[in-house]
PDB file of C-alpha atoms in Angstrom:
ATOM      1  CA  MET A1202     -51.169 -15.397  15.563  1.00  0.00           C
ATOM      2  CA  ARG A1203     -49.404 -12.135  16.601  1.00  0.00           C
ATOM      3  CA  PHE A1204     -46.849 -13.846  18.798  1.00  0.00           C
ATOM      4  CA  LEU A1205     -45.952 -15.910  15.248  1.00  0.00           C
ATOM      5  CA  LEU A1206     -45.452 -12.133  13.815  1.00  0.00           C
ATOM      6  CA  VAL A1207     -43.235 -11.180  16.668  1.00  0.00           C
ATOM      7  CA  ILE A1208     -41.199 -13.785  16.228  1.00  0.00           C
ATOM      8  CA  PHE A1209     -41.128 -13.741  12.363  1.00  0.00           C
ATOM      9  CA  PHE A1210     -39.655  -9.840  12.736  1.00  0.00           C
ATOM     10  CA  LEU A1211     -37.309 -10.978  15.442  1.00  0.00           C
ATOM     11  CA  LEU A1212     -35.857 -13.610  13.505  1.00  0.00           C
ATOM     12  CA  ILE A1213     -35.681 -11.235  10.209  1.00  0.00           C
ATOM     13  CA  SER A1214     -34.332  -8.536  12.540  1.00  0.00           C
ATOM     14  CA  TYR A1215     -31.619 -10.732  13.523  1.00  0.00           C
ATOM     15  CA  CYS A1216     -30.346 -12.576  10.160  1.00  0.00           C
ATOM     16  CA  VAL A1217     -30.266  -8.609   9.010  1.00  0.00           C
ATOM     17  CA  ASP A1218     -27.861  -7.854  11.625  1.00  0.00           C
ATOM     18  CA  ALA A1219     -26.063 -11.254  11.421  1.00  0.00           C
ATOM     19  CA  GLN A1220     -25.711 -10.851   7.599  1.00  0.00           C
ATOM     20  CA  SER A1221     -24.459  -7.116   8.215  1.00  0.00           C
ATOM     21  CA  ILE A1222     -21.932  -8.156  10.733  1.00  0.00           C
ATOM     22  CA  ASN A1223     -20.595 -10.782   8.468  1.00  0.00           C
ATOM     23  CA  GLU A1224     -20.517  -8.205   5.485  1.00  0.00           C
ATOM     24  CA  TYR A1225     -18.786  -5.434   7.759  1.00  0.00           C
ATOM     25  CA  LYS A1226     -16.265  -8.286   8.850  1.00  0.00           C
ATOM     26  CA  GLN A1227     -15.537  -9.399   5.313  1.00  0.00           C
ATOM     27  CA  THR A1228     -15.073  -5.162   4.241  1.00  0.00           C
ATOM     28  CA  GLN A1229     -12.579  -4.992   7.535  1.00  0.00           C
ATOM     29  CA  ASP A1230     -10.880  -8.205   6.320  1.00  0.00           C
ATOM     30  CA  GLN A1231     -10.604  -6.592   2.352  1.00  0.00           C
ATOM     31  CA  ILE A1232      -9.450  -3.118   3.676  1.00  0.00           C
ATOM     32  CA  HIS A1233      -6.645  -4.933   6.050  1.00  0.00           C
ATOM     33  CA  THR A1234      -5.934  -7.005   2.933  1.00  0.00           C
ATOM     34  CA  ILE A1235      -5.003  -4.037   0.421  1.00  0.00           C
ATOM     35  CA  TYR A1236      -2.903  -2.301   3.681  1.00  0.00           C
ATOM     36  CA  LEU A1237      -0.894  -5.302   4.053  1.00  0.00           C
ATOM     37  CA  TYR A1238      -0.374  -5.211   0.611  1.00  0.00           C
ATOM     38  CA  ASN A1239       0.693  -1.700   0.299  1.00  0.00           C
ATOM     39  CA  PHE A1240       2.966  -2.174   3.447  1.00  0.00           C
ATOM     40  CA  SER A1241       4.785  -4.445   1.239  1.00  0.00           C
ATOM     41  CA  ARG A1242       5.370  -2.083  -1.285  1.00  0.00           C
ATOM     42  CA  TYR A1243       6.176   0.759   0.816  1.00  0.00           C
ATOM     43  CA  PHE A1244       8.537  -0.960   3.494  1.00  0.00           C
ATOM     44  CA  VAL A1245      11.934  -1.796   2.789  1.00  0.00           C
ATOM     45  CA  TRP A1246      13.337  -5.226   4.435  1.00  0.00           C
ATOM     46  CA  PRO A1247      17.472  -5.389   4.943  1.00  0.00           C
ATOM     47  CA  ASP A1248      17.529  -8.894   2.808  1.00  0.00           C
ATOM     48  CA  THR A1249      16.187  -8.514  -0.107  1.00  0.00           C
ATOM     49  CA  ASN A1250      17.613 -11.891  -1.726  1.00  0.00           C
ATOM     50  CA  TYR A1251      14.182 -14.052  -1.170  1.00  0.00           C
ATOM     51  CA  ASP A1252      12.460 -16.323  -3.217  1.00  0.00           C
ATOM     52  CA  GLU A1253       9.016 -15.063  -2.417  1.00  0.00           C
ATOM     53  CA  PHE A1254       7.747 -12.504   0.146  1.00  0.00           C
ATOM     54  CA  LEU A1255       6.001 -14.339   3.285  1.00  0.00           C
ATOM     55  CA  ILE A1256       2.690 -13.198   4.888  1.00  0.00           C
ATOM     56  CA  GLY A1257       2.179 -14.697   8.090  1.00  0.00           C
ATOM     57  CA  VAL A1258      -1.369 -14.547   9.805  1.00  0.00           C
ATOM     58  CA  MET A1259      -1.474 -15.956  13.820  1.00  0.00           C
ATOM     59  CA  GLY A1260      -4.703 -18.236  13.990  1.00  0.00           C
ATOM     60  CA  GLU A1261      -7.112 -18.925  11.994  1.00  0.00           C
ATOM     61  CA  HIS A1262      -9.249 -16.304  10.530  1.00  0.00           C
ATOM     62  CA  ASP A1263     -10.911 -15.066   7.444  1.00  0.00           C
ATOM     63  CA  VAL A1264      -8.733 -12.303   6.896  1.00  0.00           C
ATOM     64  CA  TYR A1265      -6.287 -15.492   5.744  1.00  0.00           C
ATOM     65  CA  ASP A1266      -8.467 -16.173   2.729  1.00  0.00           C
ATOM     66  CA  GLU A1267      -8.729 -12.852   1.562  1.00  0.00           C
ATOM     67  CA  ILE A1268      -4.815 -12.282   1.867  1.00  0.00           C
ATOM     68  CA  ARG A1269      -4.583 -15.600  -0.500  1.00  0.00           C
ATOM     69  CA  LYS A1270      -6.847 -14.141  -2.904  1.00  0.00           C
ATOM     70  CA  MET A1271      -4.822 -11.100  -3.231  1.00  0.00           C
ATOM     71  CA  ALA A1272      -1.770 -12.848  -3.300  1.00  0.00           C
ATOM     72  CA  ASP A1273      -2.802 -14.967  -6.112  1.00  0.00           C
ATOM     73  CA  SER A1274      -2.793 -12.228  -8.262  1.00  0.00           C
ATOM     74  CA  LYS A1275      -0.194 -10.034  -6.610  1.00  0.00           C
ATOM     75  CA  THR A1276       3.600  -9.878  -6.799  1.00  0.00           C
ATOM     76  CA  VAL A1277       5.900  -7.987  -3.865  1.00  0.00           C
ATOM     77  CA  GLY A1278       9.432  -6.838  -5.993  1.00  0.00           C
ATOM     78  CA  GLY A1279       8.747  -9.081  -8.893  1.00  0.00           C
ATOM     79  CA  LYS A1280       8.710 -12.023  -6.413  1.00  0.00           C
ATOM     80  CA  PRO A1281       5.513 -14.447  -5.454  1.00  0.00           C
ATOM     81  CA  ILE A1282       3.482 -13.701  -2.229  1.00  0.00           C
ATOM     82  CA  LYS A1283       3.165 -16.596   0.061  1.00  0.00           C
ATOM     83  CA  VAL A1284       0.616 -16.671   2.926  1.00  0.00           C
ATOM     84  CA  LYS A1285       0.831 -18.919   5.882  1.00  0.00           C
ATOM     85  CA  ALA A1286      -1.393 -19.151   8.967  1.00  0.00           C
ATOM     86  CA  TYR A1287       0.109 -19.961  12.367  1.00  0.00           C
ATOM     87  CA  GLU A1288      -1.274 -21.521  14.993  1.00  0.00           C
ATOM     88  CA  ASN A1289       1.316 -20.934  17.674  1.00  0.00           C
ATOM     89  CA  PRO A1290       4.197 -18.263  17.490  1.00  0.00           C
ATOM     90  CA  LYS A1291       6.957 -20.336  18.000  1.00  0.00           C
ATOM     91  CA  ASP A1292       5.936 -21.655  14.578  1.00  0.00           C
ATOM     92  CA  ILE A1293       6.517 -18.029  12.457  1.00  0.00           C
ATOM     93  CA  ASP A1294       9.415 -18.925  10.223  1.00  0.00           C
ATOM     94  CA  GLN A1295      12.158 -16.013  10.612  1.00  0.00           C
ATOM     95  CA  HIS A1296      11.931 -15.309   7.077  1.00  0.00           C
ATOM     96  CA  CYS A1297       8.607 -14.281   7.492  1.00  0.00           C
ATOM     97  CA  HIS A1298       8.608 -10.461   6.186  1.00  0.00           C
ATOM     98  CA  ILE A1299       4.887  -9.411   7.520  1.00  0.00           C
ATOM     99  CA  ILE A1300       2.971 -10.992  10.540  1.00  0.00           C
ATOM    100  CA  PHE A1301      -0.649 -10.323  10.774  1.00  0.00           C
ATOM    101  CA  ILE A1302      -2.391 -10.836  14.474  1.00  0.00           C
ATOM    102  CA  PRO A1303      -6.236 -10.495  14.113  1.00  0.00           C
ATOM    103  CA  TYR A1304      -8.303  -8.762  16.856  1.00  0.00           C
ATOM    104  CA  GLU A1305      -8.914 -12.016  18.127  1.00  0.00           C
ATOM    105  CA  ASN A1306      -5.579 -13.265  18.799  1.00  0.00           C
ATOM    106  CA  SER A1307      -4.174 -10.231  20.148  1.00  0.00           C
ATOM    107  CA  TYR A1308      -3.617 -11.654  23.316  1.00  0.00           C
ATOM    108  CA  TRP A1309      -0.519 -13.095  21.046  1.00  0.00           C
ATOM    109  CA  LEU A1310       1.416  -9.879  20.839  1.00  0.00           C
ATOM    110  CA  SER A1311       3.917 -10.561  23.061  1.00  0.00           C
ATOM    111  CA  GLU A1312       5.221 -13.443  22.472  1.00  0.00           C
ATOM    112  CA  VAL A1313       5.154 -12.964  18.558  1.00  0.00           C
ATOM    113  CA  LEU A1314       7.038  -9.723  19.371  1.00  0.00           C
ATOM    114  CA  SER A1315       9.777 -11.418  21.887  1.00  0.00           C
ATOM    115  CA  ILE A1316       9.940 -14.738  19.007  1.00  0.00           C
ATOM    116  CA  THR A1317      10.462 -12.238  16.378  1.00  0.00           C
ATOM    117  CA  GLN A1318      12.500  -9.294  18.084  1.00  0.00           C
ATOM    118  CA  ASN A1319      16.055 -10.183  16.567  1.00  0.00           C
ATOM    119  CA  HIS A1320      14.461 -10.120  12.841  1.00  0.00           C
ATOM    120  CA  PRO A1321      12.942  -8.041  10.075  1.00  0.00           C
ATOM    121  CA  ILE A1322       9.655  -9.080  10.866  1.00  0.00           C
ATOM    122  CA  LEU A1323       6.791  -5.848  10.139  1.00  0.00           C
ATOM    123  CA  VAL A1324       4.267  -6.840  12.995  1.00  0.00           C
ATOM    124  CA  VAL A1325       1.138  -5.670  12.376  1.00  0.00           C
ATOM    125  CA  SER A1326      -2.055  -6.008  14.756  1.00  0.00           C
ATOM    126  CA  SER A1327      -5.733  -5.137  15.049  1.00  0.00           C
ATOM    127  CA  LYS A1328      -6.445  -4.192  18.713  1.00  0.00           C
ATOM    128  CA  PRO A1329      -6.725  -0.620  20.374  1.00  0.00           C
ATOM    129  CA  GLY A1330      -3.716  -0.216  21.901  1.00  0.00           C
ATOM    130  CA  MET A1331      -1.551  -2.685  20.712  1.00  0.00           C
ATOM    131  CA  GLY A1332       0.761   0.060  19.112  1.00  0.00           C
ATOM    132  CA  LYS A1333       1.511   1.235  22.589  1.00  0.00           C
ATOM    133  CA  PHE A1334       2.540  -2.515  23.749  1.00  0.00           C
ATOM    134  CA  GLY A1335       5.088  -2.591  20.984  1.00  0.00           C
ATOM    135  CA  SER A1336       3.316  -3.581  17.471  1.00  0.00           C
ATOM    136  CA  LEU A1337       4.973  -1.874  14.762  1.00  0.00           C
ATOM    137  CA  LEU A1338       1.950  -0.906  12.707  1.00  0.00           C
ATOM    138  CA  ASN A1339      -1.891  -1.431  14.642  1.00  0.00           C
ATOM    139  CA  PHE A1340      -5.086  -0.890  12.711  1.00  0.00           C
ATOM    140  CA  VAL A1341      -7.253   1.392  14.379  1.00  0.00           C
ATOM    141  CA  ALA A1342     -10.417   3.329  13.803  1.00  0.00           C
ATOM    142  CA  HIS A1343     -10.248   6.747  13.291  1.00  0.00           C
ATOM    143  CA  GLN A1344     -13.422   9.294  12.226  1.00  0.00           C
ATOM    144  CA  GLY A1345     -15.028   6.237  11.028  1.00  0.00           C
ATOM    145  CA  LYS A1346     -12.306   4.706   8.782  1.00  0.00           C
ATOM    146  CA  ILE A1347      -9.786   2.137   9.321  1.00  0.00           C
ATOM    147  CA  THR A1348      -6.164   3.716   9.198  1.00  0.00           C
ATOM    148  CA  PHE A1349      -3.240   2.411  11.506  1.00  0.00           C
ATOM    149  CA  GLU A1350      -0.586   3.406  14.310  1.00  0.00           C
ATOM    150  CA  ILE A1351       3.047   3.616  13.623  1.00  0.00           C
ATOM    151  CA  ASN A1352       5.474   2.808  16.458  1.00  0.00           C
ATOM    152  CA  GLU A1353       8.732   4.050  14.933  1.00  0.00           C
ATOM    153  CA  GLU A1354      11.152   2.901  17.584  1.00  0.00           C
ATOM    154  CA  ALA A1355      10.011  -0.847  16.862  1.00  0.00           C
ATOM    155  CA  ILE A1356      10.382  -0.204  13.207  1.00  0.00           C
ATOM    156  CA  ARG A1357      13.617   1.330  13.693  1.00  0.00           C
ATOM    157  CA  ASN A1358      14.722  -1.613  15.972  1.00  0.00           C
ATOM    158  CA  ARG A1359      13.958  -4.075  13.331  1.00  0.00           C
ATOM    159  CA  GLN A1360      16.109  -2.362  11.023  1.00  0.00           C
ATOM    160  CA  LEU A1361      12.801  -1.882   8.760  1.00  0.00           C
ATOM    161  CA  LYS A1362      13.110   1.546   6.343  1.00  0.00           C
ATOM    162  CA  PHE A1363       9.571   2.766   5.195  1.00  0.00           C
ATOM    163  CA  ALA A1364       8.631   5.519   2.545  1.00  0.00           C
ATOM    164  CA  GLN A1365       6.868   9.010   3.888  1.00  0.00           C
ATOM    165  CA  GLN A1366       3.771   7.764   2.298  1.00  0.00           C
ATOM    166  CA  ILE A1367       3.374   5.656   5.563  1.00  0.00           C
ATOM    167  CA  LYS A1368       3.438   8.350   7.795  1.00  0.00           C
ATOM    168  CA  ALA A1369       1.358  10.683   5.923  1.00  0.00           C
ATOM    169  CA  ILE A1370      -1.829   7.828   5.781  1.00  0.00           C
ATOM    170  CA  GLY A1371      -0.840   6.825   9.464  1.00  0.00           C
ATOM    171  CA  ARG A1372      -0.368   7.908  12.818  1.00  0.00           C
ATOM    172  CA  ILE A1373       2.798   8.103  14.646  1.00  0.00           C
ATOM    173  CA  LEU A1374       2.572   7.386  18.126  1.00  0.00           C
TER     174      LEU A1374
END
């Protein structure tokens, strides 16, 4: 009987931890989505003649669903937001505005940067250190909060401009 009680409490503990982890991931995805939407409002792309604002996500990831939910009710510059998942960096549309690389898919960063280098695409990653490897913006945890690193040189090379509020919120590399 005691053995069964121990097993029961271990299972409950595991379920609570798994639920907490899932809630944390969902909250993190929601925060990333809010940031991505705000980036769309505080960055300026050289070509403003587009029918829709395209946000891409590298690979299958739960953040894709969060971004789609946001896109259903928001616009950028009066244009609808389209969200697209890419299974391979070679599939990235050259008229994509933002490409998000989730932590689990960070191994694609160098290929995404190479394929998009001549296009004004805001490449956003979410693994510590990726800003130093060329990501334009990189989500990081700082003092218990999610913030982002800003790679100004990489942003300038993409001919993107951003509002000064971005510097006030993020951390310059």
